[in-house]
Coordinates of C-alpha atoms in Angstrom, one line a residue:
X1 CA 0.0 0.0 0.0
X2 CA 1.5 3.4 -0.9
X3 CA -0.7 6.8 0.2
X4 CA 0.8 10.3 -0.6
X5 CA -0.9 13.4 0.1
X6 CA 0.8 16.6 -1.6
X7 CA -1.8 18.1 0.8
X8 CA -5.5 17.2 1.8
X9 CA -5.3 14.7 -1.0
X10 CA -4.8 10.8 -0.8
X11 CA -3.7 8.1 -3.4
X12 CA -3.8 4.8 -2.5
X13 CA -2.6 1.7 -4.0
X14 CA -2.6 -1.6 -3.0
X15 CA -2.0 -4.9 -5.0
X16 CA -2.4 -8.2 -3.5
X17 CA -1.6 -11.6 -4.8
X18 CA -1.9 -15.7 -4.2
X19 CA 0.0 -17.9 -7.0
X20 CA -0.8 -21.1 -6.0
X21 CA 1.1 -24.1 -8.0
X22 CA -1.9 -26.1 -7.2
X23 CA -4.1 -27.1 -9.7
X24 CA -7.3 -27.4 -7.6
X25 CA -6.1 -23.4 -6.5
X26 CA -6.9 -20.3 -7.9
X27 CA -4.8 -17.1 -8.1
X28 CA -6.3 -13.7 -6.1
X29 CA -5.3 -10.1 -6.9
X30 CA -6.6 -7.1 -4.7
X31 CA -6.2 -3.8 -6.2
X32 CA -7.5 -0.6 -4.1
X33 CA -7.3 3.0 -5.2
X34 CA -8.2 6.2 -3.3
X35 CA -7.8 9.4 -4.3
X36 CA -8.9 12.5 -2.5
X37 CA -8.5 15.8 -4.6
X38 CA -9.4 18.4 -1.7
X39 CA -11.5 16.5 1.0
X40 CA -13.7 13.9 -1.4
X41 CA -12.6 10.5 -1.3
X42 CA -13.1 7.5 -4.1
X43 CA -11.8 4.1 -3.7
X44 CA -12.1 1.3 -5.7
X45 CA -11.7 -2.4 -5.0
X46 CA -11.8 -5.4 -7.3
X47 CA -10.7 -8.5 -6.5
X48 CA -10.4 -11.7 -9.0
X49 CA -10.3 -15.2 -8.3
X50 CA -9.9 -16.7 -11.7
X51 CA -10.0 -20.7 -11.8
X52 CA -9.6 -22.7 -14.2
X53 CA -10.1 -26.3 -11.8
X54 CA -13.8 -27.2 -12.3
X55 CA -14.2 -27.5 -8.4
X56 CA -13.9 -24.5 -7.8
X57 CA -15.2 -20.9 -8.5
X58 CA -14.6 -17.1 -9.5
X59 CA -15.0 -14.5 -7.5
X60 CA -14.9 -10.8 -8.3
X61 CA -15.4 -7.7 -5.4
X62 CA -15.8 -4.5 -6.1
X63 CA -16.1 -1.4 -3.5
X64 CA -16.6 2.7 -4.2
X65 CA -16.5 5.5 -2.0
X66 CA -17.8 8.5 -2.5
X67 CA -17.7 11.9 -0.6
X68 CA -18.6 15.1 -1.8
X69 CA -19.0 17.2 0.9
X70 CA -18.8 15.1 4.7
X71 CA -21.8 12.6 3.2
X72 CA -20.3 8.5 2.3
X73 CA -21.7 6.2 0.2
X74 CA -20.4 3.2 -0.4
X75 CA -21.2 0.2 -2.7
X76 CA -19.9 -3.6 -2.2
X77 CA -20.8 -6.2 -4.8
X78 CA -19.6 -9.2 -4.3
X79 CA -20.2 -12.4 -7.0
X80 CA -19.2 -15.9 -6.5
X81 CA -20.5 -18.1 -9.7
X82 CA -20.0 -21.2 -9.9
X83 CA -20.3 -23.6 -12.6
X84 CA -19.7 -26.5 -10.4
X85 CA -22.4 -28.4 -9.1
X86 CA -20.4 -28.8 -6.1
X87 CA -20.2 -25.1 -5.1
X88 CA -22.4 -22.3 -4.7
X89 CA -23.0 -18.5 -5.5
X90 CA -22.5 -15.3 -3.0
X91 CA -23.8 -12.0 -3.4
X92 CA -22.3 -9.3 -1.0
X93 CA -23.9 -5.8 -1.0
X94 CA -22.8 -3.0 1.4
X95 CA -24.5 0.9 1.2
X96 CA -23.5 3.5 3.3
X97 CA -25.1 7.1 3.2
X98 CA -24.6 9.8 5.6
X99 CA -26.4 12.7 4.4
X100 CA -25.5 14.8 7.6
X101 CA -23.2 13.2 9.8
X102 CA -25.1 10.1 10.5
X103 CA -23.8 6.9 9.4
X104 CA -26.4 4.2 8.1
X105 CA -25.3 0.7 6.8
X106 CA -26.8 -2.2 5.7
X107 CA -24.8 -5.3 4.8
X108 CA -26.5 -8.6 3.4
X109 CA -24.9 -11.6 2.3
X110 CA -27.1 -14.6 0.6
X111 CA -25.0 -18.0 -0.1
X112 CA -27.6 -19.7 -1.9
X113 CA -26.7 -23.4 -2.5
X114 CA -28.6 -26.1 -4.4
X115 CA -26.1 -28.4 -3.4
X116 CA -26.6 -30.9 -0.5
X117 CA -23.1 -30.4 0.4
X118 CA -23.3 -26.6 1.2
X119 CA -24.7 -24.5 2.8
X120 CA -26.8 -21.2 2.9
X121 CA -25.4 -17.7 4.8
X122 CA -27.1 -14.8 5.8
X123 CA -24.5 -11.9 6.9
X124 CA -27.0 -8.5 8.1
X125 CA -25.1 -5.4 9.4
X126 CA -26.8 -2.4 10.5
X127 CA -24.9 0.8 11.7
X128 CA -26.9 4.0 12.5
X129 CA -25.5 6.8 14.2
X130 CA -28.2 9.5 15.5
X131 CA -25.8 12.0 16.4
X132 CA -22.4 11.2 15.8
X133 CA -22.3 7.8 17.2
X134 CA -21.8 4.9 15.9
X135 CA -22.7 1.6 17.1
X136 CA -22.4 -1.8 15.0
X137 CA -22.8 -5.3 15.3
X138 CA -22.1 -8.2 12.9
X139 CA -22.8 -11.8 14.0
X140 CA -22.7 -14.4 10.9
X141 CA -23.3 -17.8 11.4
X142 CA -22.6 -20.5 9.1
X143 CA -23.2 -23.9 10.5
X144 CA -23.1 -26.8 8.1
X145 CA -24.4 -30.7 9.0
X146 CA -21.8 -31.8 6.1
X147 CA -18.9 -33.3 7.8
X148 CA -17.0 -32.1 4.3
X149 CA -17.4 -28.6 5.2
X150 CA -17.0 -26.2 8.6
X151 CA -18.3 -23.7 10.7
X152 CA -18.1 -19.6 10.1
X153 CA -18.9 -17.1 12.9
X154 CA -17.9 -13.1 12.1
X155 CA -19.0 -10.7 14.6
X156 CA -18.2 -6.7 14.5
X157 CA -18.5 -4.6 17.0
X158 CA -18.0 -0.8 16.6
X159 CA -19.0 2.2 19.1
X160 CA -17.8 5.7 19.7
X161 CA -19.4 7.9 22.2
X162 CA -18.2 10.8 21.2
X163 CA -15.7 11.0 18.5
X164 CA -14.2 8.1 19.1
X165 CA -14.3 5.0 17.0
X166 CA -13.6 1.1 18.8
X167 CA -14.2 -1.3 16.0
X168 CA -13.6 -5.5 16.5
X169 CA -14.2 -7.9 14.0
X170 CA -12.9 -11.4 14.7
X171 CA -14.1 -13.9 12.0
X172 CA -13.3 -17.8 13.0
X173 CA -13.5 -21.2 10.3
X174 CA -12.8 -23.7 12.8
X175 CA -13.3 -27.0 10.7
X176 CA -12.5 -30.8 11.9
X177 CA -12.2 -32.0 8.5
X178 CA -8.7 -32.9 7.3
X179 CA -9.6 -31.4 3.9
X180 CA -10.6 -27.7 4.8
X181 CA -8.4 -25.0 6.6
X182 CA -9.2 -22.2 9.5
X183 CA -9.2 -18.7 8.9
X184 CA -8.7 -15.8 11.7
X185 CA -9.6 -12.4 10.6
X186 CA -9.3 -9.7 13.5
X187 CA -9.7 -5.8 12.9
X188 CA -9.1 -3.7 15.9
X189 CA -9.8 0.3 15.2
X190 CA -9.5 2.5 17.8
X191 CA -9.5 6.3 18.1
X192 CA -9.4 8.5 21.8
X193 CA -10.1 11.5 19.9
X194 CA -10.0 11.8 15.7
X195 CA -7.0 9.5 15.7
X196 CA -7.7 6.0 13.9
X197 CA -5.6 2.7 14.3
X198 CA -6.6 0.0 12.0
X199 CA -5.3 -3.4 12.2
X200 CA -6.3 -6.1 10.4
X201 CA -4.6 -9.5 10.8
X202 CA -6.3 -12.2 8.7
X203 CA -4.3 -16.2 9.2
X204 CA -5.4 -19.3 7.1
X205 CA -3.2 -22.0 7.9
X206 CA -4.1 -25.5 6.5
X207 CA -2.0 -28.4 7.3
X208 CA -3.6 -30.1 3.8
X209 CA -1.5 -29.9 0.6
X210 CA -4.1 -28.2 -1.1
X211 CA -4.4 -25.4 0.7
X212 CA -2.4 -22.4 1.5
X213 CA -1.4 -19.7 4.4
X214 CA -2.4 -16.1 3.6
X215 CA -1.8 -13.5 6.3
X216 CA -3.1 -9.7 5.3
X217 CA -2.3 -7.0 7.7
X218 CA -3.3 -3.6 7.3
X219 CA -2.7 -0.6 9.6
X220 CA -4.1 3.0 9.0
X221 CA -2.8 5.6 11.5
X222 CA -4.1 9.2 11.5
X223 CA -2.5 11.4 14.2
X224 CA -4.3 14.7 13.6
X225 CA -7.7 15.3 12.7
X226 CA -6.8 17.7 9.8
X227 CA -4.4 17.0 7.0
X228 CA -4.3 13.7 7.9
X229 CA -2.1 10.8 6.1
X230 CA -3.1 7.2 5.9
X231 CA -0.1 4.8 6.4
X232 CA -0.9 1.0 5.5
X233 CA 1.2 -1.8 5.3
X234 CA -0.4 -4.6 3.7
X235 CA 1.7 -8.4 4.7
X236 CA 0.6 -11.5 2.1
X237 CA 2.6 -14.7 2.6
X238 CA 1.4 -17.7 0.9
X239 CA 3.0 -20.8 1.9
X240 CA 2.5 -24.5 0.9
X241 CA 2.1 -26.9 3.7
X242 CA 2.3 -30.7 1.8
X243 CA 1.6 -33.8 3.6
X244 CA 0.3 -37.4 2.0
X245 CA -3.2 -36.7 3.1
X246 CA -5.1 -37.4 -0.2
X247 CA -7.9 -40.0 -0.7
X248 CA -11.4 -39.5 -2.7
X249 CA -13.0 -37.8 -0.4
X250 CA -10.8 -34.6 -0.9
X251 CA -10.5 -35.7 -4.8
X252 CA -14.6 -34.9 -4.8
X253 CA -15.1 -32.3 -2.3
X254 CA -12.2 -29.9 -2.4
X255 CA -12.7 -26.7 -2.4
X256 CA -11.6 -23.3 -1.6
X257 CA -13.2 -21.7 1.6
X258 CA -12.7 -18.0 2.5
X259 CA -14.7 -15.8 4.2
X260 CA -14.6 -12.0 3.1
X261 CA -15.8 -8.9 4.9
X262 CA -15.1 -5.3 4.0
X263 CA -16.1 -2.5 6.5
X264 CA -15.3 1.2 6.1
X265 CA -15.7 3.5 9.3
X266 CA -16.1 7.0 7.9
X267 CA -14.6 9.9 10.1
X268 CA -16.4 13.5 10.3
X269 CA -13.7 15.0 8.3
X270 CA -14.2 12.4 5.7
X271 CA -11.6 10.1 6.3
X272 CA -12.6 6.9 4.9
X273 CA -11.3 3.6 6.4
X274 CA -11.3 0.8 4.2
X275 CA -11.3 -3.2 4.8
X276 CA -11.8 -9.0 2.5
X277 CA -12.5 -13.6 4.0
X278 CA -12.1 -14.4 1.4

């Protein structure tokens, strides 16, 4: 992630990727933008997951930020087809509008799955902030009967009583089979007065050779509430972990699970704080 700002304004980049040598993997490339000519800001997210293994499926995200004046809007879609009869599609859509100062948010997520072996998930977030408030919470839950497949649970929490901003989001895949992989994603965003502190940690280790370790960290310091710079360091380390653990369960059933959040906390003087299972 590189952010310069000549003055007021911000540009940010930040490029992501996963090559996996795998052939039942896919490769992921996050790209994020954010420019900020005077005190507007516009960011743009798109993330691919191009596969070309039959088991498993494409995903593309997309995020925009918008602010004219003090007002937010932003816009997540998120598409998961899948041509596979063995996976299933996801639609993410995030809107946030502050006409004033007030923050409202909605966040639904539908995993609609005609397969017996998957599952459905329904991810609501509400954020409204009467004065200048904020106070969120996220709980997901994903259970799934299948003994091929685990368990998702992301909550968020955010509340400032004044100015301040406290956000937690602590996303867990804890999953007893041998085939599938956990994944820890934590963002912790504090700020005593304007100040924000972002840090997003997000582990998938998987002891199966056909998975891989990603871990993204992203931190976002503003030490001032005017004229503010956004440092970010974003950490990807992809790592194969190979064992002999291979039999026809995993040749029928493998597939890819990640699960993917992006949350923006907008400040009064239009920062815009940005953050993706997965």
């Amino acid at each position: 992630m590189q952010t310069s700002s000549p003055s007021n304004h911000h540009h940010a980049n930040i490029i992501t990727k996963q090559p996996s040598p795998c052939k039942h993997h896919h490769q992921a490339t996050i790209t994020m933008q954010t420019s900020s000519p005077s005190n507007h800001h516009h960011a743009n997210i798109i993330t691919k997951q191009p596969s070309p293994c039959k088991h498993h499926h494409q995903a593309t995200i997309t995020m925009q930020t918008s602010s004219p004046s003090n007002h937010h809007h932003a816009n997540i879609i998120t598409k998961q087809p899948s041509p596979c009869k063995h996976h299933h599609q996801a639609t993410i859509t995030m809107q946030t509008s502050s006409p004033s100062n007030h923050h409202h948010a909605n966040i639904i997520t539908k995993q609609p799955s005609p397969c017996k072996h998957h599952h459905q998930a329904t991810i609501t977030m509400q954020t409204s902030s009467p004065s200048n408030h904020h106070h969120a919470n996220i709980i997901t839950k994903q259970p799934s009967p299948c003994k091929h497949h685990h368990q998702a649970t992301i909550t968020m929490q955010t509340s400032s009583p004044s100015n301040h901003h406290h956000a937690n989001i602590i996303t867990k895949q804890p999953s007893p089979c041998k085939h599938h992989h956990q994944a820890t994603i934590t963002m912790q965003t504090s700020s005593p007065s304007n100040h924000h502190h972002a840090n997003i940690i997000t582990k998938q280790p998987s002891p199966c050779k056909h998975h891989h370790q990603a871990t993204i960290t992203m931190q976002t310091s503003s030490p001032s509430s005017e004229n503010t710079t956004m440092v970010g360091e974003t950490r990807l380390r992809d790592h194969e972990n190979y064992n002999d653990q291979n039999d026809q369960d995993n040749q029928e059933y493998t597939r890819f699970s990640r699960s993917k959040m992006r949350s923006m906390n907008p400040a009064l003087r239009g920062m815009a704080q940005l953050i993706l299972r997965a």
